[in-house]
């Protein structure tokens, strides 16, 4: 087993209220490799997770760490490759800002820390995670593709097979799917424990929004960052109207009306081919 480390740094700019997340097989506090070539030469892995290369976290302390199955992590998401230019390095977050953002891709890597009876780590301690998990869930909106990816990687044989256990089939003719955590649902249940009707309405709103995001129009480029961020802000406004200021702030960690953009314009442009992504 290999220890997987999750890291954060302010997203987009210094002082941002959101965190970018990524994962490594090494403790960058002890060995801050200056470039990806040094990581590869040392036989280590870094998963970009729809971001740039970062030699160390900011703050330097890791977000989380746990022993995991490196072969499984490498199968789920290609390490040491830029997500904006390498499709395998995207896991099943195929379209940045539509299927998910860095949080969901980091969670896909960290799935390899799970074991029977021990749910995998997630980056739920990152700033802005309640916002992204409300919109995109724990592992992104490409649920069918993610289940297929899990089946393929978990079926490789020892030592990968058996991590974690599979749940029952959702439908009689469907393949079995893993029991996956839903961090936002769990957090919402805690915050709205005294108001089950409001919880139900919030989850219904989330379901409608996710269904909208999951739609694809063949032949069209994904929306640009401005359009995506406007849509995401609108959905948060709807949640604020439903919850009221106090519960909204408890759940999302921001004030109603506070403008927070989840989608990095440079990364979205890089995927669209509008401009190169700086490293």
Short mmCIF file of N, CA, C and O in Angstrom, two decimals, residues 83-209:
data_model
loop_
_atom_site.label_atom_id
_atom_site.label_comp_id
_atom_site.label_asym_id
_atom_site.label_seq_id
_atom_site.Cartn_x
_atom_site.Cartn_y
_atom_site.Cartn_z
N UNK A 83 -4.43 17.55 -16.84
CA UNK A 83 -5.81 17.21 -17.19
C UNK A 83 -6.32 18.00 -18.39
O UNK A 83 -7.21 17.53 -19.10
N UNK A 84 -5.78 19.19 -18.61
CA UNK A 84 -6.27 20.01 -19.71
C UNK A 84 -5.83 19.50 -21.07
O UNK A 84 -6.41 19.85 -22.10
N UNK A 85 -4.79 18.64 -21.09
CA UNK A 85 -4.28 18.13 -22.36
C UNK A 85 -4.31 16.62 -22.47
O UNK A 85 -4.15 16.08 -23.57
N UNK A 86 -4.51 15.91 -21.37
CA UNK A 86 -4.52 14.45 -21.38
C UNK A 86 -5.86 13.93 -20.89
O UNK A 86 -6.22 14.10 -19.72
N UNK A 87 -6.61 13.27 -21.78
CA UNK A 87 -7.93 12.77 -21.42
C UNK A 87 -7.89 11.76 -20.27
O UNK A 87 -8.74 11.82 -19.37
N UNK A 88 -6.95 10.80 -20.25
CA UNK A 88 -6.93 9.85 -19.13
C UNK A 88 -6.69 10.51 -17.77
O UNK A 88 -7.03 9.94 -16.73
N UNK A 89 -6.10 11.71 -17.77
CA UNK A 89 -5.84 12.42 -16.52
C UNK A 89 -7.08 13.14 -16.00
O UNK A 89 -7.01 13.81 -14.97
N UNK A 90 -8.21 12.98 -16.71
CA UNK A 90 -9.46 13.60 -16.28
C UNK A 90 -10.36 12.63 -15.54
O UNK A 90 -11.44 13.03 -15.08
N UNK A 91 -9.95 11.35 -15.42
CA UNK A 91 -10.86 10.37 -14.85
C UNK A 91 -12.15 10.38 -15.65
O UNK A 91 -12.13 10.24 -16.87
N UNK A 92 -13.27 10.58 -14.96
CA UNK A 92 -14.54 10.75 -15.68
C UNK A 92 -15.08 12.17 -15.50
O UNK A 92 -16.27 12.41 -15.72
N UNK A 93 -14.21 13.11 -15.12
CA UNK A 93 -14.58 14.53 -15.16
C UNK A 93 -14.17 15.02 -16.55
O UNK A 93 -13.19 15.75 -16.73
N UNK A 94 -14.91 14.56 -17.54
CA UNK A 94 -14.52 14.79 -18.93
C UNK A 94 -14.53 16.27 -19.30
O UNK A 94 -13.64 16.75 -20.00
N UNK A 95 -15.56 16.97 -18.85
CA UNK A 95 -15.71 18.38 -19.19
C UNK A 95 -15.62 19.20 -17.92
O UNK A 95 -16.50 19.13 -17.05
N UNK A 96 -14.56 19.97 -17.82
CA UNK A 96 -14.31 20.77 -16.62
C UNK A 96 -15.42 21.81 -16.44
O UNK A 96 -15.82 22.50 -17.38
N UNK A 97 -15.93 21.89 -15.21
CA UNK A 97 -16.98 22.86 -14.90
C UNK A 97 -18.37 22.39 -15.24
O UNK A 97 -19.35 23.04 -14.86
N UNK A 98 -18.47 21.26 -15.95
CA UNK A 98 -19.77 20.69 -16.31
C UNK A 98 -19.97 19.35 -15.61
O UNK A 98 -21.00 19.10 -14.99
N UNK A 99 -18.96 18.48 -15.69
CA UNK A 99 -19.01 17.19 -14.99
C UNK A 99 -18.52 17.30 -13.55
O UNK A 99 -18.84 16.46 -12.71
N UNK A 100 -17.73 18.31 -13.27
CA UNK A 100 -17.15 18.50 -11.95
C UNK A 100 -15.97 19.44 -12.05
O UNK A 100 -15.68 19.99 -13.13
N UNK A 101 -15.30 19.63 -10.93
CA UNK A 101 -14.10 20.46 -10.90
C UNK A 101 -13.00 19.68 -10.18
O UNK A 101 -13.08 18.46 -10.06
N UNK A 102 -11.99 20.36 -9.70
CA UNK A 102 -10.84 19.67 -9.10
C UNK A 102 -11.24 18.80 -7.92
O UNK A 102 -10.65 17.73 -7.70
N UNK A 103 -12.22 19.23 -7.13
CA UNK A 103 -12.61 18.46 -5.95
C UNK A 103 -13.09 17.06 -6.33
O UNK A 103 -12.72 16.07 -5.70
N UNK A 104 -13.92 16.99 -7.36
CA UNK A 104 -14.45 15.69 -7.76
C UNK A 104 -13.36 14.79 -8.34
O UNK A 104 -13.35 13.58 -8.11
N UNK A 105 -12.42 15.38 -9.08
CA UNK A 105 -11.36 14.56 -9.66
C UNK A 105 -10.40 14.07 -8.57
O UNK A 105 -9.94 12.92 -8.61
N UNK A 106 -10.10 14.92 -7.60
CA UNK A 106 -9.27 14.47 -6.47
C UNK A 106 -9.96 13.33 -5.73
O UNK A 106 -9.32 12.36 -5.31
N UNK A 107 -11.28 13.42 -5.57
CA UNK A 107 -12.01 12.35 -4.90
C UNK A 107 -11.92 11.04 -5.68
O UNK A 107 -11.87 9.95 -5.09
N UNK A 108 -11.91 11.13 -7.01
CA UNK A 108 -11.78 9.90 -7.80
C UNK A 108 -10.44 9.22 -7.53
O UNK A 108 -10.37 8.00 -7.41
N UNK A 109 -9.38 10.00 -7.43
CA UNK A 109 -8.07 9.42 -7.08
C UNK A 109 -8.13 8.81 -5.69
O UNK A 109 -7.68 7.67 -5.46
N UNK A 110 -8.70 9.55 -4.75
CA UNK A 110 -8.73 9.11 -3.35
C UNK A 110 -9.67 7.95 -3.11
O UNK A 110 -9.66 7.36 -2.02
N UNK A 111 -10.47 7.59 -4.11
CA UNK A 111 -11.31 6.40 -3.98
C UNK A 111 -10.45 5.18 -3.65
O UNK A 111 -10.89 4.24 -2.99
N UNK A 112 -9.19 5.23 -4.07
CA UNK A 112 -8.27 4.11 -3.83
C UNK A 112 -7.88 3.96 -2.37
O UNK A 112 -7.18 3.02 -2.01
N UNK A 113 -8.32 4.88 -1.50
CA UNK A 113 -8.05 4.74 -0.06
C UNK A 113 -9.17 4.00 0.66
O UNK A 113 -9.09 3.79 1.87
N UNK A 114 -10.22 3.61 -0.06
CA UNK A 114 -11.33 2.92 0.57
C UNK A 114 -11.05 1.44 0.73
O UNK A 114 -10.19 0.86 0.07
N UNK A 115 -11.79 0.83 1.63
CA UNK A 115 -11.70 -0.61 1.85
C UNK A 115 -13.02 -1.06 2.45
O UNK A 115 -13.81 -0.22 2.92
N UNK A 116 -13.31 -2.35 2.44
CA UNK A 116 -14.58 -2.80 3.02
C UNK A 116 -14.77 -2.29 4.44
O UNK A 116 -13.92 -2.47 5.31
N UNK A 117 -15.88 -1.59 4.65
CA UNK A 117 -16.17 -1.04 5.97
C UNK A 117 -15.48 0.26 6.28
O UNK A 117 -15.65 0.82 7.37
N UNK A 118 -14.69 0.78 5.34
CA UNK A 118 -13.94 2.02 5.57
C UNK A 118 -14.06 2.90 4.33
O UNK A 118 -13.33 2.71 3.36
N UNK A 119 -15.00 3.84 4.32
CA UNK A 119 -15.22 4.67 3.12
C UNK A 119 -13.95 5.41 2.72
O UNK A 119 -13.12 5.76 3.56
N UNK A 120 -13.78 5.67 1.44
CA UNK A 120 -12.58 6.37 0.98
C UNK A 120 -12.54 7.81 1.47
O UNK A 120 -13.57 8.42 1.77
N UNK A 121 -11.33 8.34 1.55
CA UNK A 121 -11.16 9.76 1.84
C UNK A 121 -11.79 10.60 0.74
O UNK A 121 -11.84 10.19 -0.43
N UNK A 122 -12.22 11.79 1.11
CA UNK A 122 -12.60 12.81 0.13
C UNK A 122 -11.95 14.12 0.56
O UNK A 122 -11.38 14.21 1.65
N UNK A 123 -12.06 15.13 -0.29
CA UNK A 123 -11.47 16.43 0.03
C UNK A 123 -12.51 17.36 0.65
O UNK A 123 -12.51 18.57 0.43
N UNK A 124 -13.40 16.79 1.45
CA UNK A 124 -14.51 17.57 2.01
C UNK A 124 -14.05 18.67 2.95
O UNK A 124 -14.83 19.56 3.29
N UNK A 125 -12.79 18.66 3.36
CA UNK A 125 -12.27 19.74 4.19
C UNK A 125 -11.82 20.96 3.40
O UNK A 125 -11.47 21.99 3.98
N UNK A 126 -11.83 20.88 2.07
CA UNK A 126 -11.40 21.99 1.23
C UNK A 126 -12.44 23.10 1.23
O UNK A 126 -13.65 22.84 1.26
N UNK A 127 -11.99 24.34 1.17
CA UNK A 127 -12.92 25.47 1.09
C UNK A 127 -13.66 25.43 -0.25
O UNK A 127 -13.06 25.20 -1.29
N UNK A 128 -14.95 25.65 -0.17
CA UNK A 128 -15.78 25.61 -1.37
C UNK A 128 -16.30 24.24 -1.72
O UNK A 128 -17.04 24.09 -2.69
N UNK A 129 -15.95 23.24 -0.90
CA UNK A 129 -16.37 21.87 -1.24
C UNK A 129 -17.89 21.70 -1.16
O UNK A 129 -18.47 20.98 -1.97
N UNK A 130 -18.53 22.36 -0.20
CA UNK A 130 -19.99 22.25 -0.13
C UNK A 130 -20.65 22.80 -1.39
O UNK A 130 -21.68 22.29 -1.84
N UNK A 131 -20.04 23.84 -1.97
CA UNK A 131 -20.57 24.40 -3.21
C UNK A 131 -20.42 23.41 -4.36
O UNK A 131 -21.37 23.14 -5.10
N UNK A 132 -19.21 22.87 -4.51
CA UNK A 132 -18.97 21.98 -5.65
C UNK A 132 -19.72 20.66 -5.50
O UNK A 132 -20.22 20.11 -6.48
N UNK A 133 -19.82 20.15 -4.27
CA UNK A 133 -20.51 18.87 -4.09
C UNK A 133 -22.02 19.03 -4.21
O UNK A 133 -22.72 18.07 -4.54
N UNK A 134 -22.54 20.22 -3.94
CA UNK A 134 -23.95 20.50 -4.21
C UNK A 134 -24.22 20.41 -5.71
O UNK A 134 -25.20 19.79 -6.14
N UNK A 135 -23.33 20.98 -6.49
CA UNK A 135 -23.51 21.01 -7.94
C UNK A 135 -23.16 19.69 -8.61
O UNK A 135 -23.90 19.20 -9.47
N UNK A 136 -22.04 19.09 -8.21
CA UNK A 136 -21.48 17.97 -8.97
C UNK A 136 -21.43 16.65 -8.21
O UNK A 136 -21.00 15.64 -8.77
N UNK A 137 -21.84 16.64 -6.95
CA UNK A 137 -21.74 15.42 -6.18
C UNK A 137 -20.32 15.15 -5.73
O UNK A 137 -19.43 15.99 -5.85
N UNK A 138 -20.09 13.96 -5.21
CA UNK A 138 -18.77 13.60 -4.68
C UNK A 138 -17.80 13.21 -5.78
O UNK A 138 -16.62 13.57 -5.74
N UNK A 139 -18.30 12.50 -6.80
CA UNK A 139 -17.43 11.99 -7.86
C UNK A 139 -17.77 12.52 -9.24
O UNK A 139 -17.30 11.98 -10.25
N UNK A 140 -18.56 13.57 -9.33
CA UNK A 140 -18.89 14.15 -10.62
C UNK A 140 -20.21 13.63 -11.17
O UNK A 140 -20.80 12.68 -10.64
N UNK A 141 -20.65 14.26 -12.24
CA UNK A 141 -21.98 13.98 -12.78
C UNK A 141 -22.01 12.84 -13.79
O UNK A 141 -23.09 12.42 -14.20
N UNK A 142 -20.85 12.34 -14.20
CA UNK A 142 -20.82 11.22 -15.15
C UNK A 142 -20.92 9.90 -14.38
O UNK A 142 -19.99 9.08 -14.38
N UNK A 143 -22.07 9.70 -13.74
CA UNK A 143 -22.21 8.56 -12.83
C UNK A 143 -22.04 7.22 -13.54
O UNK A 143 -21.35 6.32 -13.05
N UNK A 144 -22.65 7.07 -14.71
CA UNK A 144 -22.55 5.80 -15.42
C UNK A 144 -21.11 5.51 -15.84
O UNK A 144 -20.61 4.39 -15.68
N UNK A 145 -20.43 6.53 -16.36
CA UNK A 145 -19.03 6.35 -16.77
C UNK A 145 -18.15 6.04 -15.56
O UNK A 145 -17.22 5.23 -15.65
N UNK A 146 -18.43 6.68 -14.43
CA UNK A 146 -17.64 6.43 -13.22
C UNK A 146 -17.85 5.00 -12.72
O UNK A 146 -16.89 4.31 -12.36
N UNK A 147 -19.07 4.52 -12.75
CA UNK A 147 -19.33 3.14 -12.34
C UNK A 147 -18.61 2.16 -13.27
O UNK A 147 -18.03 1.17 -12.82
N UNK A 148 -18.65 2.45 -14.57
CA UNK A 148 -17.96 1.58 -15.53
C UNK A 148 -16.45 1.59 -15.29
O UNK A 148 -15.78 0.55 -15.34
N UNK A 149 -15.91 2.78 -15.01
CA UNK A 149 -14.49 2.90 -14.72
C UNK A 149 -14.12 2.09 -13.48
O UNK A 149 -13.12 1.37 -13.46
N UNK A 150 -14.94 2.19 -12.46
CA UNK A 150 -14.69 1.45 -11.23
C UNK A 150 -14.71 -0.06 -11.49
O UNK A 150 -13.85 -0.79 -11.00
N UNK A 151 -15.70 -0.50 -12.24
CA UNK A 151 -15.79 -1.93 -12.53
C UNK A 151 -14.54 -2.43 -13.24
O UNK A 151 -14.00 -3.49 -12.92
N UNK A 152 -14.07 -1.65 -14.23
CA UNK A 152 -12.89 -2.06 -14.96
C UNK A 152 -11.65 -2.09 -14.10
O UNK A 152 -10.85 -3.04 -14.16
N UNK A 153 -11.47 -1.07 -13.27
CA UNK A 153 -10.26 -0.99 -12.45
C UNK A 153 -10.30 -1.96 -11.28
O UNK A 153 -9.27 -2.55 -10.92
N UNK A 154 -11.46 -2.15 -10.69
CA UNK A 154 -11.57 -3.08 -9.57
C UNK A 154 -11.51 -4.52 -10.03
O UNK A 154 -11.28 -5.42 -9.22
N UNK A 155 -11.68 -4.76 -11.32
CA UNK A 155 -11.65 -6.11 -11.84
C UNK A 155 -10.31 -6.52 -12.41
O UNK A 155 -10.20 -7.55 -13.09
N UNK A 156 -9.27 -5.74 -12.15
CA UNK A 156 -7.96 -6.05 -12.71
C UNK A 156 -7.30 -7.26 -12.06
O UNK A 156 -6.35 -7.82 -12.59
N UNK A 157 -7.79 -7.65 -10.90
CA UNK A 157 -7.16 -8.76 -10.18
C UNK A 157 -6.27 -8.25 -9.07
O UNK A 157 -6.06 -7.07 -8.89
N UNK A 158 -5.73 -9.17 -8.29
CA UNK A 158 -4.91 -8.80 -7.15
C UNK A 158 -3.76 -7.89 -7.58
O UNK A 158 -3.15 -8.11 -8.62
N UNK A 159 -3.41 -6.85 -6.77
CA UNK A 159 -4.01 -6.55 -5.47
C UNK A 159 -5.14 -5.56 -5.54
O UNK A 159 -5.55 -5.02 -4.53
N UNK A 160 -5.65 -5.28 -6.76
CA UNK A 160 -6.66 -4.24 -6.90
C UNK A 160 -8.05 -4.73 -6.53
O UNK A 160 -8.83 -4.02 -5.91
N UNK A 161 -8.39 -5.96 -6.89
CA UNK A 161 -9.76 -6.43 -6.72
C UNK A 161 -10.15 -6.45 -5.25
O UNK A 161 -9.33 -6.67 -4.37
N UNK A 162 -11.43 -6.21 -5.01
CA UNK A 162 -11.95 -6.29 -3.65
C UNK A 162 -11.93 -4.99 -2.89
O UNK A 162 -12.33 -4.96 -1.73
N UNK A 163 -11.50 -3.89 -3.50
CA UNK A 163 -11.48 -2.60 -2.83
C UNK A 163 -12.35 -1.62 -3.59
O UNK A 163 -12.02 -1.25 -4.70
N UNK A 164 -13.43 -1.16 -3.01
CA UNK A 164 -14.13 -1.67 -1.84
C UNK A 164 -15.20 -2.66 -2.26
O UNK A 164 -15.20 -3.11 -3.40
N UNK A 165 -16.14 -2.97 -1.36
CA UNK A 165 -17.19 -3.92 -1.67
C UNK A 165 -18.22 -3.31 -2.62
O UNK A 165 -18.42 -2.10 -2.66
N UNK A 166 -18.89 -4.17 -3.36
CA UNK A 166 -19.94 -3.72 -4.27
C UNK A 166 -21.30 -3.81 -3.59
O UNK A 166 -21.53 -4.68 -2.76
N UNK A 167 -22.20 -2.93 -3.97
CA UNK A 167 -23.56 -2.97 -3.45
C UNK A 167 -24.44 -3.75 -4.41
O UNK A 167 -24.00 -4.22 -5.45
N UNK A 168 -25.73 -3.85 -4.05
CA UNK A 168 -26.65 -4.58 -4.92
C UNK A 168 -26.90 -3.79 -6.20
O UNK A 168 -26.61 -2.61 -6.29
N UNK A 169 -27.49 -4.47 -7.20
CA UNK A 169 -27.80 -3.82 -8.46
C UNK A 169 -28.93 -2.82 -8.28
O UNK A 169 -29.86 -3.04 -7.52
N UNK A 170 -28.83 -1.70 -9.02
CA UNK A 170 -29.89 -0.70 -8.98
C UNK A 170 -31.11 -1.19 -9.75
O UNK A 170 -32.25 -1.01 -9.35
N UNK A 171 -30.87 -1.86 -10.90
CA UNK A 171 -31.94 -2.42 -11.72
C UNK A 171 -31.57 -3.86 -12.05
O UNK A 171 -30.39 -4.22 -12.07
N UNK A 172 -32.58 -4.72 -12.34
CA UNK A 172 -32.30 -6.14 -12.56
C UNK A 172 -31.25 -6.41 -13.63
O UNK A 172 -30.42 -7.30 -13.48
N UNK A 173 -31.27 -5.65 -14.74
CA UNK A 173 -30.35 -5.91 -15.84
C UNK A 173 -29.10 -5.05 -15.79
O UNK A 173 -28.26 -5.12 -16.69
N UNK A 174 -28.97 -4.25 -14.76
CA UNK A 174 -27.82 -3.34 -14.67
C UNK A 174 -26.67 -4.01 -13.92
O UNK A 174 -26.89 -4.89 -13.09
N UNK A 175 -25.43 -3.62 -14.22
CA UNK A 175 -24.30 -4.17 -13.47
C UNK A 175 -24.32 -3.64 -12.04
O UNK A 175 -24.91 -2.60 -11.77
N UNK A 176 -23.70 -4.35 -11.12
CA UNK A 176 -23.65 -3.86 -9.74
C UNK A 176 -22.86 -2.57 -9.66
O UNK A 176 -21.91 -2.36 -10.41
N UNK A 177 -23.25 -1.70 -8.77
CA UNK A 177 -22.57 -0.42 -8.61
C UNK A 177 -22.06 -0.30 -7.18
O UNK A 177 -22.65 -0.85 -6.25
N UNK A 178 -20.95 0.41 -6.99
CA UNK A 178 -20.39 0.53 -5.65
C UNK A 178 -21.22 1.47 -4.79
O UNK A 178 -21.88 2.36 -5.28
N UNK A 179 -21.17 1.23 -3.50
CA UNK A 179 -21.82 2.14 -2.56
C UNK A 179 -20.94 3.38 -2.44
O UNK A 179 -19.84 3.31 -1.90
N UNK A 180 -21.40 4.50 -2.97
CA UNK A 180 -20.59 5.70 -3.03
C UNK A 180 -21.08 6.73 -2.01
O UNK A 180 -22.28 6.92 -1.85
N UNK A 181 -20.16 7.40 -1.34
CA UNK A 181 -20.58 8.43 -0.40
C UNK A 181 -21.13 9.65 -1.12
O UNK A 181 -20.74 9.95 -2.25
N UNK A 182 -22.03 10.35 -0.47
CA UNK A 182 -22.54 11.62 -0.96
C UNK A 182 -22.32 12.64 0.16
O UNK A 182 -23.14 12.79 1.06
N UNK A 183 -21.19 13.32 0.10
CA UNK A 183 -20.81 14.22 1.19
C UNK A 183 -21.79 15.36 1.37
O UNK A 183 -22.09 15.76 2.50
N UNK A 184 -22.31 15.90 0.26
CA UNK A 184 -23.25 17.01 0.40
C UNK A 184 -24.54 16.56 1.07
O UNK A 184 -25.06 17.24 1.96
N UNK A 185 -25.06 15.43 0.65
CA UNK A 185 -26.30 14.92 1.26
C UNK A 185 -26.11 14.72 2.76
O UNK A 185 -26.98 15.10 3.56
N UNK A 186 -24.98 14.14 3.14
CA UNK A 186 -24.73 13.90 4.56
C UNK A 186 -24.65 15.21 5.34
O UNK A 186 -25.20 15.32 6.45
N UNK A 187 -23.97 16.20 4.77
CA UNK A 187 -23.85 17.50 5.43
C UNK A 187 -25.21 18.19 5.51
O UNK A 187 -25.56 18.78 6.55
N UNK A 188 -25.99 18.11 4.43
CA UNK A 188 -27.31 18.74 4.42
C UNK A 188 -28.23 18.09 5.46
O UNK A 188 -29.03 18.77 6.11
N UNK A 189 -28.12 16.79 5.63
CA UNK A 189 -28.93 16.11 6.64
C UNK A 189 -28.60 16.60 8.04
O UNK A 189 -29.49 16.71 8.90
N UNK A 190 -27.34 16.90 8.29
CA UNK A 190 -26.94 17.42 9.60
C UNK A 190 -27.50 18.83 9.81
O UNK A 190 -28.07 19.14 10.86
N UNK A 191 -27.32 19.69 8.81
CA UNK A 191 -27.75 21.09 8.95
C UNK A 191 -29.27 21.20 9.02
O UNK A 191 -29.80 22.03 9.77
N UNK A 192 -29.97 20.38 8.26
CA UNK A 192 -31.42 20.48 8.17
C UNK A 192 -32.13 19.33 8.90
O UNK A 192 -33.24 18.95 8.54
N UNK A 193 -31.49 18.82 9.92
CA UNK A 193 -32.07 17.70 10.67
C UNK A 193 -33.42 18.04 11.26
O UNK A 193 -34.28 17.16 11.43
N UNK A 194 -33.64 19.33 11.56
CA UNK A 194 -34.91 19.75 12.17
C UNK A 194 -35.95 20.18 11.15
O UNK A 194 -37.03 20.64 11.52
N UNK A 195 -35.64 20.05 9.86
CA UNK A 195 -36.57 20.50 8.82
C UNK A 195 -36.52 19.54 7.63
O UNK A 195 -35.97 19.87 6.57
N UNK A 196 -37.09 18.34 7.77
CA UNK A 196 -37.00 17.34 6.69
C UNK A 196 -37.67 17.79 5.40
O UNK A 196 -37.24 17.39 4.32
N UNK A 197 -38.71 18.62 5.48
CA UNK A 197 -39.36 19.08 4.26
C UNK A 197 -38.43 19.98 3.45
O UNK A 197 -38.36 19.89 2.22
N UNK A 198 -37.71 20.85 4.15
CA UNK A 198 -36.77 21.73 3.46
C UNK A 198 -35.61 20.92 2.88
O UNK A 198 -35.12 21.22 1.78
N UNK A 199 -35.18 19.90 3.60
CA UNK A 199 -34.13 19.02 3.09
C UNK A 199 -34.59 18.34 1.80
O UNK A 199 -33.84 18.28 0.81
N UNK A 200 -35.81 17.84 1.80
CA UNK A 200 -36.33 17.17 0.62
C UNK A 200 -36.41 18.14 -0.56
O UNK A 200 -36.06 17.79 -1.70
N UNK A 201 -36.85 19.37 -0.30
CA UNK A 201 -36.94 20.36 -1.37
C UNK A 201 -35.56 20.73 -1.91
O UNK A 201 -35.38 20.91 -3.12
N UNK A 202 -34.58 20.83 -1.02
CA UNK A 202 -33.22 21.16 -1.45
C UNK A 202 -32.64 20.05 -2.32
O UNK A 202 -32.02 20.32 -3.36
N UNK A 203 -32.85 18.80 -1.92
CA UNK A 203 -32.32 17.69 -2.70
C UNK A 203 -33.03 17.58 -4.05
O UNK A 203 -32.42 17.18 -5.05
N UNK A 204 -34.31 17.95 -4.09
CA UNK A 204 -35.03 17.96 -5.36
C UNK A 204 -34.47 19.03 -6.29
O UNK A 204 -34.28 18.81 -7.49
N UNK A 205 -34.20 20.22 -5.73
CA UNK A 205 -33.58 21.29 -6.50
C UNK A 205 -32.23 20.85 -7.04
O UNK A 205 -31.90 21.08 -8.22
N UNK A 206 -31.46 20.21 -6.21
CA UNK A 206 -30.15 19.71 -6.63
C UNK A 206 -30.28 18.70 -7.76
O UNK A 206 -29.53 18.73 -8.74
N UNK A 207 -31.24 17.79 -7.64
CA UNK A 207 -31.44 16.79 -8.68
C UNK A 207 -31.81 17.41 -10.02
O UNK A 207 -31.31 16.99 -11.08
N UNK A 208 -32.68 18.42 -10.00
CA UNK A 208 -33.06 19.11 -11.23
C UNK A 208 -31.86 19.81 -11.86
O UNK A 208 -31.66 19.76 -13.08
N UNK A 209 -31.07 20.46 -11.02
CA UNK A 209 -29.90 21.18 -11.51
C UNK A 209 -28.88 20.22 -12.11
O UNK A 209 -28.30 20.47 -13.17
#
